[in-house]
PDB file of C-alpha atoms in Angstrom:
ATOM      1  CA  UNK A1199     -38.992  48.769 -20.292  1.00  0.00           C
ATOM      2  CA  UNK A1200     -41.417  48.858 -23.233  1.00  0.00           C
ATOM      3  CA  UNK A1201     -40.871  52.586 -23.546  1.00  0.00           C
ATOM      4  CA  UNK A1202     -37.069  52.107 -23.782  1.00  0.00           C
ATOM      5  CA  UNK A1203     -37.496  49.443 -26.458  1.00  0.00           C
ATOM      6  CA  UNK A1204     -39.860  51.730 -28.382  1.00  0.00           C
ATOM      7  CA  UNK A1205     -37.364  54.629 -28.217  1.00  0.00           C
ATOM      8  CA  UNK A1206     -34.542  52.392 -29.460  1.00  0.00           C
ATOM      9  CA  UNK A1207     -36.755  51.033 -32.262  1.00  0.00           C
ATOM     10  CA  UNK A1208     -37.808  54.569 -33.182  1.00  0.00           C
ATOM     11  CA  UNK A1209     -34.210  55.839 -33.292  1.00  0.00           C
ATOM     12  CA  UNK A1210     -33.025  52.806 -35.285  1.00  0.00           C
ATOM     13  CA  UNK A1211     -36.008  53.073 -37.633  1.00  0.00           C
ATOM     14  CA  UNK A1212     -35.386  56.779 -38.179  1.00  0.00           C
ATOM     15  CA  UNK A1213     -31.678  56.288 -38.871  1.00  0.00           C
ATOM     16  CA  UNK A1214     -32.203  53.695 -41.629  1.00  0.00           C
ATOM     17  CA  UNK A1215     -33.603  56.122 -44.228  1.00  0.00           C
ATOM     18  CA  UNK A1216     -30.774  58.556 -43.424  1.00  0.00           C
ATOM     19  CA  UNK A1217     -28.190  55.789 -43.903  1.00  0.00           C
ATOM     20  CA  UNK A1218     -29.861  54.672 -47.129  1.00  0.00           C
ATOM     21  CA  UNK A1219     -30.004  58.267 -48.380  1.00  0.00           C
ATOM     22  CA  UNK A1220     -26.311  58.748 -47.550  1.00  0.00           C
ATOM     23  CA  UNK A1221     -25.456  55.519 -49.377  1.00  0.00           C
ATOM     24  CA  UNK A1222     -27.464  56.636 -52.407  1.00  0.00           C
ATOM     25  CA  UNK A1223     -25.665  60.009 -52.434  1.00  0.00           C
ATOM     26  CA  UNK A1224     -22.287  58.270 -52.193  1.00  0.00           C
ATOM     27  CA  UNK A1225     -23.212  55.922 -55.040  1.00  0.00           C
ATOM     28  CA  UNK A1226     -24.369  58.761 -57.290  1.00  0.00           C
ATOM     29  CA  UNK A1227     -21.280  60.833 -56.423  1.00  0.00           C
ATOM     30  CA  UNK A1228     -19.000  57.875 -57.255  1.00  0.00           C
ATOM     31  CA  UNK A1229     -20.700  57.413 -60.618  1.00  0.00           C
ATOM     32  CA  UNK A1230     -20.084  61.069 -61.542  1.00  0.00           C
ATOM     33  CA  UNK A1231     -16.377  61.059 -60.686  1.00  0.00           C
ATOM     34  CA  UNK A1232     -13.816  61.558 -63.438  1.00  0.00           C
ATOM     35  CA  UNK A1233     -11.869  58.283 -63.558  1.00  0.00           C
ATOM     36  CA  UNK A1234      -8.496  57.769 -65.187  1.00  0.00           C
ATOM     37  CA  UNK A1235      -5.420  55.571 -64.814  1.00  0.00           C
ATOM     38  CA  UNK A1236      -3.897  55.655 -61.321  1.00  0.00           C
ATOM     39  CA  UNK A1237      -0.628  57.629 -61.058  1.00  0.00           C
ATOM     40  CA  UNK A1238       2.452  55.784 -62.309  1.00  0.00           C
ATOM     41  CA  UNK A1239       3.643  55.131 -58.740  1.00  0.00           C
ATOM     42  CA  UNK A1240       0.919  52.429 -58.591  1.00  0.00           C
ATOM     43  CA  UNK A1241       1.246  49.103 -60.432  1.00  0.00           C
ATOM     44  CA  UNK A1242      -0.574  49.201 -63.798  1.00  0.00           C
ATOM     45  CA  UNK A1243      -4.231  48.242 -63.857  1.00  0.00           C
ATOM     46  CA  UNK A1244      -5.757  50.501 -61.198  1.00  0.00           C
ATOM     47  CA  UNK A1245      -7.952  53.522 -61.880  1.00  0.00           C
ATOM     48  CA  UNK A1246      -8.268  56.621 -59.718  1.00  0.00           C
ATOM     49  CA  UNK A1247     -10.642  59.551 -59.276  1.00  0.00           C
ATOM     50  CA  UNK A1248     -10.211  62.657 -57.122  1.00  0.00           C
ATOM     51  CA  UNK A1249     -13.248  63.132 -54.877  1.00  0.00           C
ATOM     52  CA  UNK A1250     -12.072  66.339 -53.195  1.00  0.00           C
ATOM     53  CA  UNK A1251      -8.957  68.418 -52.744  1.00  0.00           C
ATOM     54  CA  UNK A1252      -5.743  68.125 -54.737  1.00  0.00           C
ATOM     55  CA  UNK A1253      -3.380  65.248 -53.854  1.00  0.00           C
ATOM     56  CA  UNK A1254      -0.412  67.260 -55.158  1.00  0.00           C
ATOM     57  CA  UNK A1255      -0.934  70.088 -52.639  1.00  0.00           C
ATOM     58  CA  UNK A1256      -0.208  70.329 -48.896  1.00  0.00           C
ATOM     59  CA  UNK A1257      -3.868  70.001 -47.912  1.00  0.00           C
ATOM     60  CA  UNK A1258      -6.506  67.368 -47.190  1.00  0.00           C
ATOM     61  CA  UNK A1259      -7.647  65.249 -50.147  1.00  0.00           C
ATOM     62  CA  UNK A1260      -9.887  62.272 -50.860  1.00  0.00           C
ATOM     63  CA  UNK A1261      -9.431  59.908 -53.801  1.00  0.00           C
ATOM     64  CA  UNK A1262     -11.025  56.642 -54.844  1.00  0.00           C
ATOM     65  CA  UNK A1263      -8.876  53.814 -56.167  1.00  0.00           C
ATOM     66  CA  UNK A1264     -10.506  51.072 -58.237  1.00  0.00           C
ATOM     67  CA  UNK A1265      -8.590  47.805 -58.643  1.00  0.00           C
ATOM     68  CA  UNK A1266      -9.277  44.633 -60.610  1.00  0.00           C
ATOM     69  CA  UNK A1267      -9.456  41.255 -58.857  1.00  0.00           C
ATOM     70  CA  UNK A1268      -6.007  40.074 -57.794  1.00  0.00           C
ATOM     71  CA  UNK A1269      -4.421  43.549 -58.018  1.00  0.00           C
ATOM     72  CA  UNK A1270      -1.452  43.852 -55.631  1.00  0.00           C
ATOM     73  CA  UNK A1271       0.283  46.868 -54.128  1.00  0.00           C
ATOM     74  CA  UNK A1272       3.726  45.833 -52.825  1.00  0.00           C
ATOM     75  CA  UNK A1273       4.944  46.880 -49.348  1.00  0.00           C
ATOM     76  CA  UNK A1274       5.193  50.663 -49.122  1.00  0.00           C
ATOM     77  CA  UNK A1275       4.617  53.611 -46.796  1.00  0.00           C
ATOM     78  CA  UNK A1276       3.430  57.217 -46.835  1.00  0.00           C
ATOM     79  CA  UNK A1277       4.689  60.322 -44.979  1.00  0.00           C
ATOM     80  CA  UNK A1278       1.205  61.036 -43.572  1.00  0.00           C
ATOM     81  CA  UNK A1279      -1.631  59.037 -41.995  1.00  0.00           C
ATOM     82  CA  UNK A1280      -4.197  57.679 -44.425  1.00  0.00           C
ATOM     83  CA  UNK A1281      -7.777  56.625 -43.825  1.00  0.00           C
ATOM     84  CA  UNK A1282      -9.018  53.850 -46.097  1.00  0.00           C
ATOM     85  CA  UNK A1283     -12.671  52.850 -46.500  1.00  0.00           C
ATOM     86  CA  UNK A1284     -13.876  50.024 -48.720  1.00  0.00           C
ATOM     87  CA  UNK A1285     -16.610  51.132 -51.131  1.00  0.00           C
ATOM     88  CA  UNK A1286     -16.860  47.912 -53.182  1.00  0.00           C
ATOM     89  CA  UNK A1287     -15.332  44.431 -52.965  1.00  0.00           C
ATOM     90  CA  UNK A1288     -12.857  43.047 -50.439  1.00  0.00           C
ATOM     91  CA  UNK A1289      -9.543  44.749 -49.701  1.00  0.00           C
ATOM     92  CA  UNK A1290      -6.794  42.643 -48.123  1.00  0.00           C
ATOM     93  CA  UNK A1291      -4.269  44.639 -46.074  1.00  0.00           C
ATOM     94  CA  UNK A1292      -1.110  43.513 -44.316  1.00  0.00           C
ATOM     95  CA  UNK A1293       1.524  45.296 -42.240  1.00  0.00           C
ATOM     96  CA  UNK A1294       5.051  44.112 -43.046  1.00  0.00           C
ATOM     97  CA  UNK A1295       8.118  44.666 -45.202  1.00  0.00           C
ATOM     98  CA  UNK A1296       7.343  41.693 -47.458  1.00  0.00           C
ATOM     99  CA  UNK A1297       4.130  40.788 -49.259  1.00  0.00           C
ATOM    100  CA  UNK A1298       2.429  37.776 -47.661  1.00  0.00           C
ATOM    101  CA  UNK A1299      -1.230  37.293 -48.601  1.00  0.00           C
ATOM    102  CA  UNK A1300      -1.641  34.842 -45.695  1.00  0.00           C
ATOM    103  CA  UNK A1301      -0.940  37.681 -43.245  1.00  0.00           C
ATOM    104  CA  UNK A1302      -3.604  40.069 -44.507  1.00  0.00           C
ATOM    105  CA  UNK A1303      -6.780  41.295 -42.848  1.00  0.00           C
ATOM    106  CA  UNK A1304      -9.866  41.371 -45.053  1.00  0.00           C
ATOM    107  CA  UNK A1305     -11.732  44.667 -45.137  1.00  0.00           C
ATOM    108  CA  UNK A1306     -15.254  44.464 -46.544  1.00  0.00           C
ATOM    109  CA  UNK A1307     -17.632  47.119 -47.869  1.00  0.00           C
ATOM    110  CA  UNK A1308     -18.151  49.905 -45.334  1.00  0.00           C
ATOM    111  CA  UNK A1309     -15.150  49.008 -43.184  1.00  0.00           C
ATOM    112  CA  UNK A1310     -12.687  51.786 -42.474  1.00  0.00           C
ATOM    113  CA  UNK A1311      -9.156  51.786 -41.100  1.00  0.00           C
ATOM    114  CA  UNK A1312      -6.250  54.140 -40.501  1.00  0.00           C
ATOM    115  CA  UNK A1313      -2.689  53.452 -41.572  1.00  0.00           C
ATOM    116  CA  UNK A1314      -0.274  55.621 -39.548  1.00  0.00           C
ATOM    117  CA  UNK A1315       2.419  57.640 -41.300  1.00  0.00           C
ATOM    118  CA  UNK A1316       5.564  55.631 -42.116  1.00  0.00           C
ATOM    119  CA  UNK A1317       3.812  52.277 -41.375  1.00  0.00           C
ATOM    120  CA  UNK A1318       4.987  49.647 -43.856  1.00  0.00           C
ATOM    121  CA  UNK A1319       1.967  47.984 -45.438  1.00  0.00           C
ATOM    122  CA  UNK A1320       0.804  46.142 -48.558  1.00  0.00           C
ATOM    123  CA  UNK A1321      -2.556  45.420 -50.105  1.00  0.00           C
ATOM    124  CA  UNK A1322      -4.471  43.251 -52.534  1.00  0.00           C
ATOM    125  CA  UNK A1323      -7.918  43.363 -54.099  1.00  0.00           C
ATOM    126  CA  UNK A1324      -9.486  39.950 -53.533  1.00  0.00           C
ATOM    127  CA  UNK A1325     -12.190  40.750 -56.100  1.00  0.00           C
ATOM    128  CA  UNK A1326     -12.786  43.937 -58.123  1.00  0.00           C
ATOM    129  CA  UNK A1327     -12.472  46.497 -55.321  1.00  0.00           C
ATOM    130  CA  UNK A1328     -12.829  50.242 -54.834  1.00  0.00           C
ATOM    131  CA  UNK A1329     -11.478  52.080 -51.804  1.00  0.00           C
ATOM    132  CA  UNK A1330     -11.680  55.673 -50.675  1.00  0.00           C
ATOM    133  CA  UNK A1331      -8.408  57.105 -49.370  1.00  0.00           C
ATOM    134  CA  UNK A1332      -8.326  60.272 -47.292  1.00  0.00           C
ATOM    135  CA  UNK A1333      -5.040  61.912 -46.281  1.00  0.00           C
ATOM    136  CA  UNK A1334      -3.020  65.104 -46.106  1.00  0.00           C
ATOM    137  CA  UNK A1335      -1.084  65.951 -49.234  1.00  0.00           C
ATOM    138  CA  UNK A1336       1.039  66.119 -51.011  1.00  0.00           C
ATOM    139  CA  UNK A1337       0.560  62.426 -51.761  1.00  0.00           C
ATOM    140  CA  UNK A1338       3.760  60.391 -51.650  1.00  0.00           C
ATOM    141  CA  UNK A1339       4.367  56.650 -51.732  1.00  0.00           C
ATOM    142  CA  UNK A1340       7.711  54.981 -51.037  1.00  0.00           C
ATOM    143  CA  UNK A1341       8.226  51.294 -51.746  1.00  0.00           C
ATOM    144  CA  UNK A1342      10.061  49.300 -49.067  1.00  0.00           C
ATOM    145  CA  UNK A1343      11.918  47.489 -51.850  1.00  0.00           C
ATOM    146  CA  UNK A1344      12.861  50.096 -54.504  1.00  0.00           C
ATOM    147  CA  UNK A1345      12.705  47.367 -57.182  1.00  0.00           C
ATOM    148  CA  UNK A1346       8.900  47.190 -56.610  1.00  0.00           C
ATOM    149  CA  UNK A1347       8.452  50.795 -57.780  1.00  0.00           C
ATOM    150  CA  UNK A1348       6.778  50.592 -61.224  1.00  0.00           C
ATOM    151  CA  UNK A1349       8.359  53.938 -62.160  1.00  0.00           C
ATOM    152  CA  UNK A1350      11.843  52.369 -62.205  1.00  0.00           C
TER     153      UNK A1350
END
């Protein structure tokens, strides 16, 4: 029994520096990204950086989206699955055709989730929040209610 506990402690102890090193690499990579305004399909106020790939091409891409506290993305959907991971802050996500903050699930730093293609969803940054979004391009976003599209 003591041997099993020692092995578990050794494995856990060895994985901590690796996790901390990975977190440090992620932090330094995020600080070197080229940030600019998010594409016009997003409500004004968000900033975006491309981590890898090209969201305009039919290939895998990763972007980071940085949003101020209270930033809302109305109900929308995408033609492909997307994987979202919270890098900073708290991201509130709901699945519905209408925005209802009371029906959101809070995602905190490190949490990751998948939104299936065509799933109607909405989101809000509870505090200043940054998320990583990974998907297949080309990126497309369709608002459930066309009047919510900031490009109109």
